[in-house]
Amino acid sequence: MKLTTLAKTVAAAAIAMPLMTAAASAYELVIPTLDYRTGAYAPNGIPFANGFTDYLTLLNNRDGGINGVMIKHVACETAYNTKQGVECYENTKNTEPSGALVYQPLSTGITYQLIPKSAVDKIPVFSMGYGRTSAANGTVFPWIFNFPATYWDQATVFVQYIGDKEGGMDKLKGKKIALVYHNSAYGKEPIRTLQKMSAKYGFSLLLLPVDHPGQEQKATWLQIRRERPDWTLMWGWGVMNQVAIKEAASIRYPMDHFIGVWWSGSENDVEPAGMAANGYLSGAFHAPGDKFPLHDEIKKYVYDKNQGTGERERIGEVLYNRGLVAAVWTVEAIRKAMEIHGTKEVRGEQVRDGFEALDVSEARLKELGLPGFTYAVKITCANHQGPGKVALQQWNAKAKQWKIVTKFYEPLSDITGPLIAEDSAQYAKENGITPRSCN
Amino acid sequence: MSPDFLFFLEIIVSGLMAGVMYSLVALGFVLIFKASGIFNFAQGVLCLFAALALYDFIAPGGWVDRWFGFTLPVWLGIIMTAGVMVIVAWLIERLVLRYLVNQAPIILFMATIGLAYVLEGMGDILFGSDVKPLDIGLPQGASDYMLDTFGLYVEKLEIVAAFVAAALVAVLAVFFQKTRIGRALRAVADDHQAALSVGISLRTIWVIVWSVAGIVAMVAGIMWGSKSGVQFSLSLIALKALPVLILGGFTSVPGAIIGGLIIGVGEKLAEIYVGPLFGGAIENWFAYMLALAFLLVRPQGLFGEKIIERV
């Protein structure tokens, strides 16, 4: 190398060094995800994590992050294990430079453990459509957000749907509704709401718990065969869903009278049952399919660059879309936090404010490439559960497609409201919390 | 027939059928324990691994389909999977067991725990974690004849499982009693040192017994995979086999079958008639309670070899 060339190289390096250092220390928005790509529940955890991650990658690739600030995505494997989930939280919460801005645990068990921790660490938890239902009360749970709807909302919607099909809510009297549920904190969530509705509308409620993982459910379905409930609801997860749908088909239970929670309504749950699953229903708060402009953007900016986390042909599956919408709402909350606080270098505490002022209208959904994908969501200081609307989707086994088949029902807040107030007041009392004022 | 009696009958039949499914898993444990004194914690994962391999041989979208553009017929897929299980057995002997000869049983047990994690991870990397609907042409759903004629709900798949289990027990009985290798296996099970002194190769025997257990695991994996789709929760069915083994005895093939039937019927009756008193979902722990009660009376299980310690 000639001396002049060497001198030029050294000079160039000297000039570039501060720039490189500046780039390396640029502020980044840390979003950890508590994924489960291994273990018994991986088939459900993977598509959700893929949808969430792909959206963050899209923003980094297309927009240079959120409002020009790059996202630092930190994935941590929980295997749907509460203890591992808490370890993930502890290991990632102080990730530099911003610290964790928000957590999406995708597990009711982990969410319950993070509720007290999040208040101490000042990091919001977005348990989207799961977790502790009474966290909807923002005056007691300022750090937890469970919009767009809760399990209790969903239970009231299912009963309304059944009422519609039976010819009116007054026709529910004397009917029998069974609840087949995962014998865990998650599966037990809707019981109180259903019991209250059972007392109000006069239907009898048959409770049938299924232990983890739910591979053998013969005793449960023998009881359903004997009791012959008019309708069966399911709060299941993982292999429990597939086995239940197959067992229901085996005892010739009518699939269009079998309704699963939104976590029991993915392609994974119905495909093993083949044609027998045709007509099965489940709750939903967003559309299935990949026919939205945002999906095209993901294909163009993420998958065409070989940066997709999953398989291209699985974009648009129910749980993929759920991860996607979780990421969209999360990012919108971060944008709102930047707007409120006038800085792009937001921290977890400020992102919480962003969640509390979140307003994703239908017009904004269209701008984001998701027109008609879900409904408008507006969060306030006191209301962390959002509108609570739920539709039902139905499985077409021949076409191998889910399709939304009902309107988005409003939840019965006269049922859920008092329960939320009661449960959150109890939590506040047990934990010495003075509810804050939202006026 | 009164509806109550019919329902009772249905519970018994369903319990027996579920028990057969547990027995299929328990058989693999018995084979390895009988020949080597190892409680193989990885048996459930072997079932999963075999079912994953079979799926990738025969299903559209599996490995063979993606690489060569066609899928294997089911019979060939099963033979290939059996081959995979033999290779896995050979690797286990070569990489794990060979270095643990004469170690205490607890060391070997710990090694199988590690093995379970390795196999599960390998399965994840090689085959992916999706739910794979396994269809090898086995009948699904309730038997229409039983349902329409007697009002009795019996699953066709479980009837097949009962025949498969019976055939498996017959084949294993002939293998153990009538073949030279079978006699060698029994010799090793009785006394390692004595077997070695008459020229029986412990390493060969271990490869054979793990291969046979792997093939039994494949049969169990096919049955369970056909029932619920092949997915990683399949490895947890080992937990269902444990009370069966305690009850039937760790060293008895008929014990695995009888134990499975007792556990199957017992847990179903308990869940339906006693469960409501405890809020339901008692069948899992009830099976262990039943096994525990047997342990107190017969520590070696119903058909296990009596434990005699000379002092």
Tab-separated table of N, CA and C in Angstrom, chain B residues 7-97:
chain	number	residue	atom	x	y	z
B	7	PHE	N	-74.951	-45.461	30.110
B	7	PHE	CA	-73.909	-44.450	30.307
B	7	PHE	C	-72.727	-45.048	31.066
B	8	PHE	N	-73.057	-45.845	32.091
B	8	PHE	CA	-72.007	-46.504	32.872
B	8	PHE	C	-71.166	-47.403	31.957
B	9	LEU	N	-71.862	-48.122	31.109
B	9	LEU	CA	-71.191	-49.021	30.169
B	9	LEU	C	-70.270	-48.230	29.224
B	10	GLU	N	-70.784	-47.099	28.807
B	10	GLU	CA	-70.006	-46.228	27.913
B	10	GLU	C	-68.714	-45.762	28.592
B	11	ILE	N	-68.840	-45.428	29.870
B	11	ILE	CA	-67.649	-44.989	30.614
B	11	ILE	C	-66.633	-46.125	30.688
B	12	ILE	N	-67.141	-47.331	30.987
B	12	ILE	CA	-66.230	-48.478	31.097
B	12	ILE	C	-65.524	-48.725	29.759
B	13	VAL	N	-66.305	-48.744	28.699
B	13	VAL	CA	-65.712	-49.018	27.369
B	13	VAL	C	-64.713	-47.919	27.005
B	14	SER	N	-65.113	-46.664	27.205
B	14	SER	CA	-64.205	-45.554	26.873
B	14	SER	C	-62.949	-45.614	27.727
B	15	GLY	N	-63.120	-45.988	28.994
B	15	GLY	CA	-61.967	-46.105	29.891
B	15	GLY	C	-61.021	-47.188	29.426
B	16	LEU	N	-61.602	-48.333	29.020
B	16	LEU	CA	-60.758	-49.439	28.536
B	16	LEU	C	-59.988	-49.013	27.291
B	17	MET	N	-60.700	-48.321	26.409
B	17	MET	CA	-60.068	-47.887	25.146
B	17	MET	C	-58.965	-46.848	25.415
B	18	ALA	N	-59.257	-45.908	26.305
B	18	ALA	CA	-58.232	-44.915	26.656
B	18	ALA	C	-57.055	-45.624	27.304
B	19	GLY	N	-57.355	-46.637	28.120
B	19	GLY	CA	-56.307	-47.398	28.787
B	19	GLY	C	-55.379	-48.086	27.798
B	20	VAL	N	-55.963	-48.587	26.723
B	20	VAL	CA	-55.139	-49.231	25.688
B	20	VAL	C	-54.153	-48.215	25.105
B	21	MET	N	-54.651	-47.007	24.895
B	21	MET	CA	-53.776	-45.956	24.346
B	21	MET	C	-52.617	-45.658	25.316
B	22	TYR	N	-52.916	-45.658	26.625
B	22	TYR	CA	-51.835	-45.437	27.605
B	22	TYR	C	-50.861	-46.610	27.585
B	23	SER	N	-51.433	-47.821	27.428
B	23	SER	CA	-50.586	-49.022	27.457
B	23	SER	C	-49.566	-49.012	26.327
B	24	LEU	N	-49.995	-48.495	25.188
B	24	LEU	CA	-49.079	-48.453	24.043
B	24	LEU	C	-47.831	-47.639	24.386
B	25	VAL	N	-48.028	-46.579	25.141
B	25	VAL	CA	-46.877	-45.760	25.543
B	25	VAL	C	-46.090	-46.496	26.617
B	26	ALA	N	-46.824	-47.106	27.569
B	26	ALA	CA	-46.163	-47.776	28.699
B	26	ALA	C	-45.291	-48.944	28.242
B	27	LEU	N	-45.698	-49.603	27.154
B	27	LEU	CA	-44.938	-50.771	26.671
B	27	LEU	C	-43.478	-50.431	26.379
B	28	GLY	N	-43.255	-49.288	25.799
B	28	GLY	CA	-41.895	-48.856	25.461
B	28	GLY	C	-41.042	-48.720	26.715
B	29	PHE	N	-41.639	-48.148	27.761
B	29	PHE	CA	-40.921	-48.008	29.039
B	29	PHE	C	-40.517	-49.393	29.565
B	30	VAL	N	-41.500	-50.318	29.513
B	30	VAL	CA	-41.283	-51.649	30.080
B	30	VAL	C	-40.119	-52.348	29.370
B	31	LEU	N	-40.106	-52.249	28.051
B	31	LEU	CA	-39.074	-52.951	27.285
B	31	LEU	C	-37.682	-52.512	27.720
B	32	ILE	N	-37.498	-51.213	27.831
B	32	ILE	CA	-36.165	-50.711	28.174
B	32	ILE	C	-35.835	-51.017	29.632
B	33	PHE	N	-36.822	-50.864	30.485
B	33	PHE	CA	-36.552	-51.115	31.905
B	33	PHE	C	-36.235	-52.594	32.130
B	34	LYS	N	-36.961	-53.420	31.418
B	34	LYS	CA	-36.786	-54.866	31.552
B	34	LYS	C	-35.375	-55.299	31.145
B	35	ALA	N	-34.885	-54.708	30.087
B	35	ALA	CA	-33.600	-55.159	29.561
B	35	ALA	C	-32.409	-54.453	30.188
B	36	SER	N	-32.621	-53.255	30.708
B	36	SER	CA	-31.449	-52.521	31.171
B	36	SER	C	-31.615	-51.842	32.525
B	37	GLY	N	-32.804	-51.921	33.074
B	37	GLY	CA	-33.019	-51.284	34.378
B	37	GLY	C	-33.074	-49.767	34.279
B	38	ILE	N	-33.189	-49.238	33.057
B	38	ILE	CA	-33.240	-47.776	32.883
B	38	ILE	C	-34.701	-47.342	32.789
B	39	PHE	N	-35.065	-46.359	33.603
B	39	PHE	CA	-36.370	-45.741	33.403
B	39	PHE	C	-36.170	-44.651	32.359
B	40	ASN	N	-36.705	-44.899	31.166
B	40	ASN	CA	-36.421	-44.007	30.032
B	40	ASN	C	-37.383	-42.827	29.997
B	41	PHE	N	-36.931	-41.728	30.541
B	41	PHE	CA	-37.761	-40.520	30.584
B	41	PHE	C	-38.073	-40.009	29.173
B	42	ALA	N	-37.239	-40.411	28.220
B	42	ALA	CA	-37.401	-39.886	26.852
B	42	ALA	C	-38.409	-40.680	26.032
B	43	GLN	N	-39.091	-41.647	26.630
B	43	GLN	CA	-39.984	-42.503	25.834
B	43	GLN	C	-41.098	-41.692	25.153
B	44	GLY	N	-41.657	-40.730	25.881
B	44	GLY	CA	-42.703	-39.882	25.303
B	44	GLY	C	-42.180	-39.098	24.111
B	45	VAL	N	-40.949	-38.602	24.242
B	45	VAL	CA	-40.356	-37.831	23.145
B	45	VAL	C	-40.053	-38.740	21.957
B	46	LEU	N	-39.716	-40.007	22.244
B	46	LEU	CA	-39.501	-40.954	21.139
B	46	LEU	C	-40.796	-41.137	20.334
B	47	CYS	N	-41.925	-41.182	21.049
B	47	CYS	CA	-43.230	-41.284	20.354
B	47	CYS	C	-43.410	-40.073	19.430
B	48	LEU	N	-43.128	-38.907	19.985
B	48	LEU	CA	-43.270	-37.666	19.208
B	48	LEU	C	-42.338	-37.683	17.997
B	49	PHE	N	-41.079	-38.048	18.242
B	49	PHE	CA	-40.067	-38.024	17.186
B	49	PHE	C	-40.465	-38.952	16.031
B	50	ALA	N	-40.951	-40.145	16.412
B	50	ALA	CA	-41.354	-41.121	15.386
B	50	ALA	C	-42.536	-40.580	14.571
B	51	ALA	N	-43.502	-39.994	15.270
B	51	ALA	CA	-44.681	-39.480	14.555
B	51	ALA	C	-44.290	-38.321	13.631
B	52	LEU	N	-43.375	-37.475	14.088
B	52	LEU	CA	-42.909	-36.358	13.255
B	52	LEU	C	-42.222	-36.887	11.995
B	53	ALA	N	-41.372	-37.899	12.205
B	53	ALA	CA	-40.640	-38.464	11.063
B	53	ALA	C	-41.626	-39.073	10.063
B	54	LEU	N	-42.581	-39.826	10.577
B	54	LEU	CA	-43.553	-40.474	9.684
B	54	LEU	C	-44.316	-39.425	8.874
B	55	TYR	N	-44.738	-38.367	9.564
B	55	TYR	CA	-45.485	-37.316	8.866
B	55	TYR	C	-44.659	-36.772	7.700
B	56	ASP	N	-43.372	-36.531	7.974
B	56	ASP	CA	-42.549	-35.925	6.922
B	56	ASP	C	-42.260	-36.874	5.768
B	57	PHE	N	-42.401	-38.173	6.027
B	57	PHE	CA	-42.233	-39.129	4.921
B	57	PHE	C	-43.480	-39.208	4.038
B	58	ILE	N	-44.651	-39.110	4.674
B	58	ILE	CA	-45.865	-39.451	3.904
B	58	ILE	C	-46.785	-38.279	3.564
B	59	ALA	N	-46.597	-37.147	4.233
B	59	ALA	CA	-47.594	-36.073	4.062
B	59	ALA	C	-47.159	-35.045	3.011
B	60	PRO	N	-48.120	-34.493	2.293
B	60	PRO	CA	-47.784	-33.390	1.389
B	60	PRO	C	-47.209	-32.235	2.211
B	61	GLY	N	-46.136	-31.661	1.728
B	61	GLY	CA	-45.491	-30.575	2.475
B	61	GLY	C	-44.414	-31.069	3.415
B	62	GLY	N	-44.308	-32.417	3.554
B	62	GLY	CA	-43.251	-32.969	4.403
B	62	GLY	C	-41.903	-32.910	3.695
B	63	TRP	N	-40.889	-33.392	4.370
B	63	TRP	CA	-39.536	-33.337	3.814
B	63	TRP	C	-39.423	-34.007	2.451
B	64	VAL	N	-39.947	-35.220	2.381
B	64	VAL	CA	-39.808	-35.980	1.130
B	64	VAL	C	-40.502	-35.236	-0.009
B	65	ASP	N	-41.674	-34.712	0.288
B	65	ASP	CA	-42.426	-33.962	-0.721
B	65	ASP	C	-41.645	-32.730	-1.187
B	66	ARG	N	-41.076	-32.018	-0.223
B	66	ARG	CA	-40.372	-30.772	-0.565
B	66	ARG	C	-39.083	-31.049	-1.344
B	67	TRP	N	-38.405	-32.133	-0.987
B	67	TRP	CA	-37.124	-32.412	-1.641
B	67	TRP	C	-37.277	-33.129	-2.976
B	68	PHE	N	-38.219	-34.077	-3.014
B	68	PHE	CA	-38.299	-34.913	-4.218
B	68	PHE	C	-39.587	-34.731	-5.014
B	69	GLY	N	-40.530	-33.975	-4.447
B	69	GLY	CA	-41.763	-33.698	-5.182
B	69	GLY	C	-42.780	-34.822	-5.164
B	70	PHE	N	-42.598	-35.799	-4.280
B	70	PHE	CA	-43.617	-36.850	-4.130
B	70	PHE	C	-43.653	-37.270	-2.658
B	71	THR	N	-44.683	-38.033	-2.298
B	71	THR	CA	-44.742	-38.542	-0.922
B	71	THR	C	-44.691	-40.060	-0.950
B	72	LEU	N	-44.198	-40.644	0.134
B	72	LEU	CA	-44.090	-42.100	0.184
B	72	LEU	C	-45.443	-42.701	0.532
B	73	PRO	N	-45.726	-43.908	0.040
B	73	PRO	CA	-46.939	-44.589	0.514
B	73	PRO	C	-46.792	-44.886	2.012
B	74	VAL	N	-47.941	-45.030	2.665
B	74	VAL	CA	-47.920	-45.166	4.130
B	74	VAL	C	-47.043	-46.335	4.588
B	75	TRP	N	-47.200	-47.495	3.928
B	75	TRP	CA	-46.434	-48.667	4.377
B	75	TRP	C	-44.928	-48.419	4.301
B	76	LEU	N	-44.505	-47.735	3.229
B	76	LEU	CA	-43.075	-47.469	3.086
B	76	LEU	C	-42.633	-46.418	4.119
B	77	GLY	N	-43.525	-45.439	4.362
B	77	GLY	CA	-43.231	-44.406	5.366
B	77	GLY	C	-43.026	-45.032	6.735
B	78	ILE	N	-43.851	-46.039	7.055
B	78	ILE	CA	-43.730	-46.700	8.356
B	78	ILE	C	-42.409	-47.473	8.445
B	79	ILE	N	-42.054	-48.126	7.358
B	79	ILE	CA	-40.774	-48.870	7.356
B	79	ILE	C	-39.601	-47.891	7.504
B	80	MET	N	-39.685	-46.778	6.775
B	80	MET	CA	-38.614	-45.773	6.850
B	80	MET	C	-38.523	-45.201	8.266
B	81	THR	N	-39.691	-44.967	8.873
B	81	THR	CA	-39.690	-44.413	10.229
B	81	THR	C	-39.092	-45.419	11.208
B	82	ALA	N	-39.428	-46.700	11.010
B	82	ALA	CA	-38.831	-47.727	11.866
B	82	ALA	C	-37.312	-47.682	11.708
B	83	GLY	N	-36.861	-47.472	10.473
B	83	GLY	CA	-35.425	-47.342	10.223
B	83	GLY	C	-34.831	-46.163	10.969
B	84	VAL	N	-35.546	-45.049	10.952
B	84	VAL	CA	-35.080	-43.852	11.673
B	84	VAL	C	-34.950	-44.165	13.163
B	85	MET	N	-35.928	-44.905	13.698
B	85	MET	CA	-35.899	-45.205	15.129
B	85	MET	C	-34.722	-46.131	15.479
B	86	VAL	N	-34.379	-47.023	14.542
B	86	VAL	CA	-33.207	-47.891	14.763
B	86	VAL	C	-31.940	-47.030	14.775
B	87	ILE	N	-31.871	-46.073	13.853
B	87	ILE	CA	-30.696	-45.184	13.816
B	87	ILE	C	-30.617	-44.370	15.112
B	88	VAL	N	-31.770	-43.879	15.560
B	88	VAL	CA	-31.794	-43.115	16.813
B	88	VAL	C	-31.299	-43.997	17.965
B	89	ALA	N	-31.765	-45.254	17.990
B	89	ALA	CA	-31.341	-46.184	19.053
B	89	ALA	C	-29.832	-46.395	19.004
B	90	TRP	N	-29.307	-46.566	17.788
B	90	TRP	CA	-27.873	-46.779	17.643
B	90	TRP	C	-27.096	-45.547	18.135
B	91	LEU	N	-27.593	-44.378	17.776
B	91	LEU	CA	-26.920	-43.142	18.209
B	91	LEU	C	-26.976	-42.987	19.731
B	92	ILE	N	-28.112	-43.357	20.303
B	92	ILE	CA	-28.230	-43.246	21.770
B	92	ILE	C	-27.205	-44.148	22.446
B	93	GLU	N	-27.085	-45.359	21.930
B	93	GLU	CA	-26.100	-46.276	22.523
B	93	GLU	C	-24.688	-45.745	22.321
B	94	ARG	N	-24.434	-45.269	21.090
B	94	ARG	CA	-23.079	-44.850	20.715
B	94	ARG	C	-22.659	-43.582	21.471
B	95	LEU	N	-23.600	-42.662	21.634
B	95	LEU	CA	-23.225	-41.356	22.187
B	95	LEU	C	-23.538	-41.192	23.675
B	96	VAL	N	-24.444	-42.002	24.197
B	96	VAL	CA	-24.848	-41.791	25.604
B	96	VAL	C	-24.579	-43.031	26.460
B	97	LEU	N	-25.267	-44.131	26.121
B	97	LEU	CA	-25.269	-45.278	27.029
B	97	LEU	C	-23.886	-45.922	27.172
